[in-house]
CSV table of C-alpha atoms in Angstrom, one decimal:
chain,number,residue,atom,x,y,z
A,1,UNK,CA,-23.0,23.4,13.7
A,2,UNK,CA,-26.2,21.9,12.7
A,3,UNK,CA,-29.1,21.4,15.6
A,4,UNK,CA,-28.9,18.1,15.2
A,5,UNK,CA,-25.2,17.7,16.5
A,6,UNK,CA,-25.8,20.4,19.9
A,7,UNK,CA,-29.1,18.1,21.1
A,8,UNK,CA,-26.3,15.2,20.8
A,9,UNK,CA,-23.0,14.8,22.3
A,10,UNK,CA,-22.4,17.9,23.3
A,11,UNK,CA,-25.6,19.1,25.3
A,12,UNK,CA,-25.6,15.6,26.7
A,13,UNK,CA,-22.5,16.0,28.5
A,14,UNK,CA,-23.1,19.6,29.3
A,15,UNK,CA,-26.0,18.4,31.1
A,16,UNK,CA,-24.8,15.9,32.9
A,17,UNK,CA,-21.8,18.2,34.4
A,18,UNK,CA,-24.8,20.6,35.0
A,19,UNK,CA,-26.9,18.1,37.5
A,20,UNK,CA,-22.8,17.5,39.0
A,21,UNK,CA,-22.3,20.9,40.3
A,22,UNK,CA,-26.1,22.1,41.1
A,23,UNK,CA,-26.3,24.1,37.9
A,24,UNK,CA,-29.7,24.2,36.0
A,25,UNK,CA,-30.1,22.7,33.5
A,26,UNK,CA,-32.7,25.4,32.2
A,27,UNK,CA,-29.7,28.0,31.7
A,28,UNK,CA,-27.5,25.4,30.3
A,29,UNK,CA,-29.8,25.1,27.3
A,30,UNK,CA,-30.2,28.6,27.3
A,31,UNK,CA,-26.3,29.5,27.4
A,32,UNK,CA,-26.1,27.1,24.3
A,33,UNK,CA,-29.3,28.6,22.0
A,34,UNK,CA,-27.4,32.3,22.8
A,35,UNK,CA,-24.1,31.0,21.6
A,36,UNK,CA,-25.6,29.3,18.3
A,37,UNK,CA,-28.0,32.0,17.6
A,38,UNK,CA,-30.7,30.1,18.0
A,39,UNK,CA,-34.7,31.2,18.3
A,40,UNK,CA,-35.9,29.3,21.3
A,41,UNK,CA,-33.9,27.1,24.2
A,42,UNK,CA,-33.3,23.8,23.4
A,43,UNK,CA,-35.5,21.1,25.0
A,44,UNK,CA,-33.6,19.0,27.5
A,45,UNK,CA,-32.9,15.8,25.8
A,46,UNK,CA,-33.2,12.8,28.5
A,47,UNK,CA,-29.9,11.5,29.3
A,48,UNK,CA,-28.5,8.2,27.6
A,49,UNK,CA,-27.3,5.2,29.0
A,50,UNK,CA,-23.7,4.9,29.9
A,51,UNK,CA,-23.3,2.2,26.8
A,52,UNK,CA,-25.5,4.1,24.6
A,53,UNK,CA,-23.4,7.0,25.1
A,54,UNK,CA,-20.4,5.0,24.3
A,55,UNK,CA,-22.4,3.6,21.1
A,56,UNK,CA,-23.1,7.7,20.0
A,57,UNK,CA,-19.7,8.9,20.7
A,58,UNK,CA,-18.4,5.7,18.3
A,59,UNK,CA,-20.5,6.7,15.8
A,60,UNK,CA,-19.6,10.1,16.2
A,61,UNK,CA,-16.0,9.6,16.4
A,62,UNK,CA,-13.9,11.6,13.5
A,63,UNK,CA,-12.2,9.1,10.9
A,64,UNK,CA,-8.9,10.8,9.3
A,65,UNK,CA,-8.7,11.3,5.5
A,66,UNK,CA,-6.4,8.7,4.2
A,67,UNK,CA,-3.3,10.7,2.7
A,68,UNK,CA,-2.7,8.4,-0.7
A,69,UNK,CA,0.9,8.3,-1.7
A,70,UNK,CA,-0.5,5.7,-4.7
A,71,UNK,CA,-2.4,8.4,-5.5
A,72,UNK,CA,0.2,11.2,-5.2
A,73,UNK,CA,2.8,9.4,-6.8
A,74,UNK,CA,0.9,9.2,-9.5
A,75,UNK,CA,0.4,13.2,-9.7
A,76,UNK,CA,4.3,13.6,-9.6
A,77,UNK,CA,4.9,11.0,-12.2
A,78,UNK,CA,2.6,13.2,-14.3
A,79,UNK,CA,4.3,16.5,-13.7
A,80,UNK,CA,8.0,14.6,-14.4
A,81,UNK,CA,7.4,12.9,-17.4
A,82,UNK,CA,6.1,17.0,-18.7
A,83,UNK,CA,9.2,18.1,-17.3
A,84,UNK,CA,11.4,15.3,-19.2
A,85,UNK,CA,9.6,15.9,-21.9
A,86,UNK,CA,10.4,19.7,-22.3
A,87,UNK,CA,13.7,19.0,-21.2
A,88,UNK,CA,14.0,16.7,-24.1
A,89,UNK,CA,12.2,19.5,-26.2
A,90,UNK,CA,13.9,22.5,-25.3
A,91,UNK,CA,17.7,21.6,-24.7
A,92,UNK,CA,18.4,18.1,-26.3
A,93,UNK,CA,18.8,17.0,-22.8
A,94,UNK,CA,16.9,13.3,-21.6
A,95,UNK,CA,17.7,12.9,-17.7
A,96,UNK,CA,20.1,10.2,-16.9
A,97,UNK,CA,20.2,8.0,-14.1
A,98,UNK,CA,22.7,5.7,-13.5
A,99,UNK,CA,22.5,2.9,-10.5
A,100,UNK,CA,25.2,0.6,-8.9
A,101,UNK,CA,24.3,-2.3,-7.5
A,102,UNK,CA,26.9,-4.7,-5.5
A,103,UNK,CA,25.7,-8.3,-4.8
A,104,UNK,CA,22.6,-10.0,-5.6
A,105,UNK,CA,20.7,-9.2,-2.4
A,106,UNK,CA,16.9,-9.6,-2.9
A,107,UNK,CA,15.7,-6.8,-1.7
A,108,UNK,CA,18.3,-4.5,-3.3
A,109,UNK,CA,18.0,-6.3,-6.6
A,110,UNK,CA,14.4,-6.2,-6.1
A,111,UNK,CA,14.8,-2.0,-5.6
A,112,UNK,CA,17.3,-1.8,-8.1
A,113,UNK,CA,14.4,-3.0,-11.2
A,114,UNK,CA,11.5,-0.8,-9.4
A,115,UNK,CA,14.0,2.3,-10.2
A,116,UNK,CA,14.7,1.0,-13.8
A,117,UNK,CA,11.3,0.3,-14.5
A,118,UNK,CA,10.1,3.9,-13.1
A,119,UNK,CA,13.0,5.8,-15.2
A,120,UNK,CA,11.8,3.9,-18.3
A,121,UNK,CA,8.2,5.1,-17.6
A,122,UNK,CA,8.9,8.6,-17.2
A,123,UNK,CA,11.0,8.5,-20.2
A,124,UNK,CA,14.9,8.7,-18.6
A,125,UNK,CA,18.3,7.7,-19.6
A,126,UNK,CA,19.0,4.6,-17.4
A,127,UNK,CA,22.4,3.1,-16.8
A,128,UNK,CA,22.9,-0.3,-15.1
A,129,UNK,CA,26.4,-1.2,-13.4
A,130,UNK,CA,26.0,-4.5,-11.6
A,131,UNK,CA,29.0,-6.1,-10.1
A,132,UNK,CA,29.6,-9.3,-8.2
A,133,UNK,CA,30.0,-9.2,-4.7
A,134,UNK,CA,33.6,-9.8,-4.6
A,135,UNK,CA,34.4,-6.3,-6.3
A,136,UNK,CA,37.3,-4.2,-4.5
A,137,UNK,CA,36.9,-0.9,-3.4
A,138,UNK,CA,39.6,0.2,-6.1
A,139,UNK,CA,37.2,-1.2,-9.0
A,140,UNK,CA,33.7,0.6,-7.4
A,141,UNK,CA,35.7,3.5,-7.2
A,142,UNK,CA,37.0,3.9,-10.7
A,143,UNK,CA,33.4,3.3,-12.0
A,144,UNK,CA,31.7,6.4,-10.3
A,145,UNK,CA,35.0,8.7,-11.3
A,146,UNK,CA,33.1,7.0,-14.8
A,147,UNK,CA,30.0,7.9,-14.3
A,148,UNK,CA,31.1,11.6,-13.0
A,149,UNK,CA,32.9,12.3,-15.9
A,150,UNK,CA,29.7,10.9,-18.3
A,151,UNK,CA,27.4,13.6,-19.4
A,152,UNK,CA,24.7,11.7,-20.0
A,153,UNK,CA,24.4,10.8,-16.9
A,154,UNK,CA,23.2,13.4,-14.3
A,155,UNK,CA,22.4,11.4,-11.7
A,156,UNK,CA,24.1,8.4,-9.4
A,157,UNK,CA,22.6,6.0,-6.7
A,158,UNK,CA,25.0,3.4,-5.4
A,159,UNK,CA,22.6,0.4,-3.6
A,160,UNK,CA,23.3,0.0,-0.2
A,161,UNK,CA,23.9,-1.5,1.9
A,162,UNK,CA,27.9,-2.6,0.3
A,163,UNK,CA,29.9,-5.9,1.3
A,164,UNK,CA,31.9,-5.5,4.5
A,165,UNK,CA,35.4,-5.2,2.7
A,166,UNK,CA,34.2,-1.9,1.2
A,167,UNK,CA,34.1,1.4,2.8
A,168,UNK,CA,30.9,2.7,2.1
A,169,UNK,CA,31.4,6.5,3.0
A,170,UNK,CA,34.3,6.5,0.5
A,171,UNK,CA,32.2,5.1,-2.1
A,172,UNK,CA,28.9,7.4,-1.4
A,173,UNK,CA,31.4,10.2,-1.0
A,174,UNK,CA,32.5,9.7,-4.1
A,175,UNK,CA,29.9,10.7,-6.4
A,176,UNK,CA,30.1,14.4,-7.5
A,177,UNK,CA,27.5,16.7,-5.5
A,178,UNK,CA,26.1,17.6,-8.7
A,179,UNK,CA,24.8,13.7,-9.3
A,180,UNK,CA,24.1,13.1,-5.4
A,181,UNK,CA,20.5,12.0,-6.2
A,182,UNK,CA,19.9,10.7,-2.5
A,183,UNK,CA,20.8,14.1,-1.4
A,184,UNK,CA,23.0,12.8,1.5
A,185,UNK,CA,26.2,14.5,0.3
A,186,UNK,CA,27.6,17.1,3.2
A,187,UNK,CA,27.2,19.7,0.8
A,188,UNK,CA,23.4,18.9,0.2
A,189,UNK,CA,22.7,18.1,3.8
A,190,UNK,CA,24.6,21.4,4.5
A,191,UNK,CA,22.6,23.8,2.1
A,192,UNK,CA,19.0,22.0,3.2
A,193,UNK,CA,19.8,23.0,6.8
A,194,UNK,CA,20.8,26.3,6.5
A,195,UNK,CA,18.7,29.2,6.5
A,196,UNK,CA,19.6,31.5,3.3
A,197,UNK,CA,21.9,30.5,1.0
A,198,UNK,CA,22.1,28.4,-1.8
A,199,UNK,CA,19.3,25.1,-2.0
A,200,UNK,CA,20.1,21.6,-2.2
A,201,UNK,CA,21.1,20.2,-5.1
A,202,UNK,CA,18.9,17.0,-4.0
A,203,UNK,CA,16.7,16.9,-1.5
A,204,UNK,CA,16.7,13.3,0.4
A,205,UNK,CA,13.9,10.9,-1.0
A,206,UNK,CA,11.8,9.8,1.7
A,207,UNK,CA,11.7,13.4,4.0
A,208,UNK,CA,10.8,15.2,0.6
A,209,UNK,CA,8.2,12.6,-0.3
A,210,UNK,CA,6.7,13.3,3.5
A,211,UNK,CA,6.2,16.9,2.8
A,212,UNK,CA,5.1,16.6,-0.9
A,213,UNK,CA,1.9,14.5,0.8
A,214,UNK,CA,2.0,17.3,3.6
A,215,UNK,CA,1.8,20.4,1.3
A,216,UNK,CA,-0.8,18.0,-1.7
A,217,UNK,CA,-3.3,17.8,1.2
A,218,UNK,CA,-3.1,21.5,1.4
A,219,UNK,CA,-1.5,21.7,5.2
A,220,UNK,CA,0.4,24.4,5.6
A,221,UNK,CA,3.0,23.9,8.1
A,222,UNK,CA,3.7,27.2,8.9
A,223,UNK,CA,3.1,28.0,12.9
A,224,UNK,CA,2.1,24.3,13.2
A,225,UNK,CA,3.6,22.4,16.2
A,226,UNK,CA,5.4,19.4,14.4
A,227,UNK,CA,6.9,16.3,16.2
A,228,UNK,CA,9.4,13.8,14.2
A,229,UNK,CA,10.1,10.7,16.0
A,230,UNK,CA,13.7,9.3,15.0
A,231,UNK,CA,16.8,11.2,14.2
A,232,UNK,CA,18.2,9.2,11.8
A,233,UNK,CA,20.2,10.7,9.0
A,234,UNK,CA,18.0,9.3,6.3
A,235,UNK,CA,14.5,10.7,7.3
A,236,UNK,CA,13.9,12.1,10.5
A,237,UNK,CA,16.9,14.5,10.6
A,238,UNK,CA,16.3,16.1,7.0
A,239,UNK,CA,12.2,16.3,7.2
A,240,UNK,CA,13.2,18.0,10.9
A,241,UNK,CA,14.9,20.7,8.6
A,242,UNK,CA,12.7,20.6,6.4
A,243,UNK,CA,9.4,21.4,8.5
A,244,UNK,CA,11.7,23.9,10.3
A,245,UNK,CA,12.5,25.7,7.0
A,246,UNK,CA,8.6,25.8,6.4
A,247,UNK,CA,7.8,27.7,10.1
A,248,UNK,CA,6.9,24.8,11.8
A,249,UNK,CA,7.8,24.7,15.6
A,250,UNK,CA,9.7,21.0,15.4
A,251,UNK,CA,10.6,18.9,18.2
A,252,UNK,CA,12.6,16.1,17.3
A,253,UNK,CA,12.1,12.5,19.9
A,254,UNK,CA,14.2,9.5,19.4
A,255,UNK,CA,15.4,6.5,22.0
A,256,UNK,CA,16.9,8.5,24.6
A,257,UNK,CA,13.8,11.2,24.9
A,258,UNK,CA,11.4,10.3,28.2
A,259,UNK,CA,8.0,10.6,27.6
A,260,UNK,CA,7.6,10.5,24.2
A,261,UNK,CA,3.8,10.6,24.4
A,262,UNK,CA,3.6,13.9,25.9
A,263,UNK,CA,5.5,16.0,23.5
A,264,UNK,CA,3.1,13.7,20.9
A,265,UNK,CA,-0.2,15.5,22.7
A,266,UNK,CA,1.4,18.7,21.7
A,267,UNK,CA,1.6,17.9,18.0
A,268,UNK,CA,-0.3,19.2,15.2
A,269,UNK,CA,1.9,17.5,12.5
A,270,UNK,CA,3.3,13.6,13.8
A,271,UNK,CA,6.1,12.1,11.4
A,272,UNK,CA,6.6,9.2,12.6
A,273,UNK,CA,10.2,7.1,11.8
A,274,UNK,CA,11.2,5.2,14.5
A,275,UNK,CA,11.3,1.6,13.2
A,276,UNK,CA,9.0,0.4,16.0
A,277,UNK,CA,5.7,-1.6,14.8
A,278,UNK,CA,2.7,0.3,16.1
A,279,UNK,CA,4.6,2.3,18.3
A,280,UNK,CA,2.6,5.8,18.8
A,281,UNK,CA,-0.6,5.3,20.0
A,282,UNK,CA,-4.1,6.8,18.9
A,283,UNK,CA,-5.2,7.9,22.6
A,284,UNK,CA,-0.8,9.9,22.4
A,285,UNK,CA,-2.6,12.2,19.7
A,286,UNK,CA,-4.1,15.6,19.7
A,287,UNK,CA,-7.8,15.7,18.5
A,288,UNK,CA,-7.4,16.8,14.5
A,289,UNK,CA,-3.0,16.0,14.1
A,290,UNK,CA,-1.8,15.2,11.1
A,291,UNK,CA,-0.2,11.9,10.7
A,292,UNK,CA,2.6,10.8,8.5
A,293,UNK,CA,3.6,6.9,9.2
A,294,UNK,CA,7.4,6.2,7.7
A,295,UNK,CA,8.0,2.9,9.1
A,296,UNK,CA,7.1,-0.2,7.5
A,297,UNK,CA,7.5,-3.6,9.8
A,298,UNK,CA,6.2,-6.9,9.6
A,299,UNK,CA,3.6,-8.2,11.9
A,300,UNK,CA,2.7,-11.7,12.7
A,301,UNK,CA,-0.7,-12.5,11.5
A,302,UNK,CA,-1.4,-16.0,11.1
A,303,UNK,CA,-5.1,-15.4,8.7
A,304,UNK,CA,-2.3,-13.3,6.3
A,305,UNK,CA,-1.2,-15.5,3.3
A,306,UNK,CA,2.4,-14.9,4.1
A,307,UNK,CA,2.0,-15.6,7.7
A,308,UNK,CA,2.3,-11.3,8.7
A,309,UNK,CA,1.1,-8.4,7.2
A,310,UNK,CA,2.5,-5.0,7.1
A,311,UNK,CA,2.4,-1.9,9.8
A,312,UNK,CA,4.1,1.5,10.4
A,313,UNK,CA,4.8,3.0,13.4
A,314,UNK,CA,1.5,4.3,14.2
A,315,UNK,CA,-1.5,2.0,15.5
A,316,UNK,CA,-3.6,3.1,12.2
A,317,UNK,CA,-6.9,2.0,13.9
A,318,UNK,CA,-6.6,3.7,16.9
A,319,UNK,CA,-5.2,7.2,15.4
A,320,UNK,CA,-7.4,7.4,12.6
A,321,UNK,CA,-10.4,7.6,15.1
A,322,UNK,CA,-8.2,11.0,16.1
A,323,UNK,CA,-6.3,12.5,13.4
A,324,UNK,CA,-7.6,14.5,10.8
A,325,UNK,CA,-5.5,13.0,8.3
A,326,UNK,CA,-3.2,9.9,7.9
A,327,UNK,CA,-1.1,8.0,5.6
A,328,UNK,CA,-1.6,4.3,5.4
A,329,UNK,CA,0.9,1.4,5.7
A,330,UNK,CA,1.2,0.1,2.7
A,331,UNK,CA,0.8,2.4,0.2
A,332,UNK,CA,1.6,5.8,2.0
A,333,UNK,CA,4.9,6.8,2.5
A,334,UNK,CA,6.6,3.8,0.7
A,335,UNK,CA,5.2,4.4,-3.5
A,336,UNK,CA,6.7,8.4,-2.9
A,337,UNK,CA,10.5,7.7,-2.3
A,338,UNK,CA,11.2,6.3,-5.9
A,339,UNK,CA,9.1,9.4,-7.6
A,340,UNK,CA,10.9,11.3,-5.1
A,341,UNK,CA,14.4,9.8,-6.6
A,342,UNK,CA,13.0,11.0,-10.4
A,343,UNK,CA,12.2,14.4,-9.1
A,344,UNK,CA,15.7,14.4,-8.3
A,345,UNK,CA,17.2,13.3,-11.1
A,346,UNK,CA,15.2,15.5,-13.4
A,347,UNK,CA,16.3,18.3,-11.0
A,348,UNK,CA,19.9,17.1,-11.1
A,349,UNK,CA,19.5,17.3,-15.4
A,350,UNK,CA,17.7,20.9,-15.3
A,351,UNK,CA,20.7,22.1,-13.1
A,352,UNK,CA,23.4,21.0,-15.7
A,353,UNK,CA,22.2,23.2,-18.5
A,354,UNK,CA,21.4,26.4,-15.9
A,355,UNK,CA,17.9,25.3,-14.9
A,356,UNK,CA,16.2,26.2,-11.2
A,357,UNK,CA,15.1,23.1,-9.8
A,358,UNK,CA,11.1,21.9,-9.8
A,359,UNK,CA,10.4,23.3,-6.1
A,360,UNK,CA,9.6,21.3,-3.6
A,361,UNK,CA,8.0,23.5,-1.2
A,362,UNK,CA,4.8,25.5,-1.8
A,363,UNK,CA,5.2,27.5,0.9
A,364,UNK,CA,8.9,28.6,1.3
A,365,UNK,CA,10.1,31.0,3.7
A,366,UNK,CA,13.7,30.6,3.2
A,367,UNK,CA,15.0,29.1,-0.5
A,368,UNK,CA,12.8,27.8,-2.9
C-alpha cells in the first residue's frame, strides 16, 4: 500500500497498542518498514485526538460499489433481443409469451403491462387472457389446456395471487413444464436442486436475476461462505441451490434461526429476503461481503412526496460503509426479475426446436 495510508490509520493504532503493553514504539516502525519493503523506519507520527481519529477513519471508511440492476438489465435486454432475433432468423421461430391475469388488482394489472411492454421491446409474441374476477376454476383451467396445446406460445405466467374460490396449485400446476416460465413447477424446482442430471427448464426469476448481478460483477462464488436470509419458495430456497450448485458454502437463516447476526459475520456473499425493512445491519457484516438486498418495503418518511419511500432489507447506509459491493433499493434487485422472465421465455422457445438454453451460470460445476 502506498506510504501515505501506513503513516495513517494503521501505524496510528499500532502505536497506540504499542505505548499499551510497554512495547517501543521504535521497533514498531521498524517491524512495519521491513514488512513494506521500505528504505528507512517510519517517523513516529504524533497521535490524533480521539475525534480526529474518528473524523480519519470516516473518511477512510470503504464505500461498496453499487451493483446496478438498471444497468444490468439493460445488458440482458441486449443479449435477448440478439437471441430473438436469430431465433427469428434461423428457425422461423418468434418467442411467445402468454400471461393470465384474474381480477383487476392494481398491482397485478400494473405487472401484468410492464411484462407486455418488455416482450414488445425485445421483439416477442405476446398473448393477453384477462378474465373477470368471478371466473370458475373450470373456465381458467380450460384456457391453459389452450395455451399448452398453442405452439406459438412457449411460455405461460398465470398472475397471482387468484380469487379465494380458485385453487391456485391446480391452476399453476397446470401449465405444461415445458412453458413453466416462473420455473416453480416440481419438475424445475426438482432438476435445479439436484446435482447432475438434467437442468431446469426455467430457472425462477428473482434467485436467477440475484446471481446474474453476482456473476456480472465478476464474484465468483465458488469457496465463498454465502448466507441467504428467508426460505421461501420463491427466492431464498432456489438462489440457496443455486449458490450451492456454484461451490458456495450456504447457510440458509429464516424466522426460527437464533442469532441471525452471527452466521451474517461469517458471510462473504449476504442475500438478503426476509421481508423485514432494514433488517440486517451494517456493523452484522464482514469487512468486504457482498450484498444482495431482495426485499422492497415501504418506510414512513414524511419529506417523501408520497408520504414513505422505499427500503430492502438491509440498512444501505450503514452496510455500504462495510461491504465491498451492494445492490440498491430501488433499482437493484427489482428491474432484473422481468428480464429474468424474457430470458426464460426465450429459453423455453430455443428448447422447442432442440436448442440448449442461454446459460445462466458462468461458472458451473454441475449443469450448465
Amino acid at each position: 500500500p502506498p506510504r501515505a495510508i501506513i503513516e495513517g490509520r494503521t501505524m496510528r493504532l499500532a502505536w497506540r497498542a504499542a505505548a499499551a503493553l510497554g512495547v517501543s514504539g521504535v521497533a514498531v516502525s521498524a517491524a512495519f518498514s521491513h514488512h513494506y519493503g521500505l528504505q528507512q523506519p517510519l517517523a513516529r507520527a504524533p497521535l490524533a485526538s480521539s475525534a480526529s481519529t474518528a473524523a480519519m477513519c470516516e473518511a477512510a471508511a470503504p464505500k461498496a460499489a453499487i451493483i446496478s440492476g438498471k444497468k444490468v438489465a439493460g445488458e440482458i435486454k441486449a443479449e435477448i433481443k440478439a437471441a430473438t432475433a436469430k431465433l427469428k432468423a434461423d428457425h422461423g421461430v418468434t418467442p411467445g409469451l402468454a400471461v393470465v391475469l384474474v381480477g383487476g388488482r392494481t398491482d397485478s394489472t400494473t405487472y401484468v403491462r410492464m411484462k407486455k411492454q418488455m416482450a414488445d421491446e425485445v421483439g416477442f409474441h405476446s398473448v393477453d387472457k384477462h378474465f373477470d374476477e368471478t371466473v370458475s376454476e373450470a373456465e381458467l383451467l380450460g384456457c391453459i389446456d389452450a395455451l399448452n396445446k398453442d405452439s406459438t406460445v412457449h411460455a405461460i405466467l398465470v398472475q397471482l395471487p387468484l380469487p379465494k374460490h380458485i385453487n391456485e396449485h391446480k391452476v399453476v400446476s397446470a401449465v405444461a413444464v415445458e412453458k413453466d416460465v416462473d420455473g416453480f413447477s416440481a419438475q424445475n424446482i426438482g432438476n435445479l436442486c439436484l446435482r447432475g442430471g438434467e437442468p431446469p427448464l426455467a430457472v425462477p426469476c428473482t434467485p436467477a436475476g440475484c446471481i446474474e448481478m453476482i456473476q456480472r460483477s465478476g464474484i465468483d462464488p465458488s469457496g465463498k461462505n454465502a448466507v441467504v436470509i428467508g426460505r421461501s419458495n420463491i427466492v431464498g430456497m432456489p438462489v440457496a441451490a443455486l449458490l450451492q450448485s456454484m461451490d458456495a458454502t450456504v447457510t440458509v437463516c429464516h424466522s426460527r434461526t437464533k442469532d441471525i447476526a452471527s452466521h451474517v459475520r461469517r458471510a462473504d456473499i449476504v442475500v438478503a429476503a426476509i421481508g423485514k425493512p432494514e433488517f440486517v445491519k451494517g456493523e452484522w457484516l464482514k469487512p468486504g461481503a457482498v450484498v444482495i438486498d431482495v426485499g422492497i418495503n415501504s418506510k414512513a418518511d414524511p419529506k417523501a412526496k408520497r408520504g414513505y419511500r422505499l427500503v430492502g432489507d438491509v440498512d444501505f447506509d450503514s452496510a455500504a460503509a462495510v461491504a465491498s459491493a451492494i445492490t440498491p433499493v430501488p433499482g437493484g434487485v427489482g428491474p432484473m426479475t422481468i428480464i429474468m422472465l424474457m430470458k426464460n421465455t426465450v429459453n423455453l422457445a430455443r428448447h422447442s426446436v432442440g436448442l440448449d438454453r442461454l446459460k445462466l451460470r458462468k461458472f458451473p460445476t454441475e449443469k450448465p
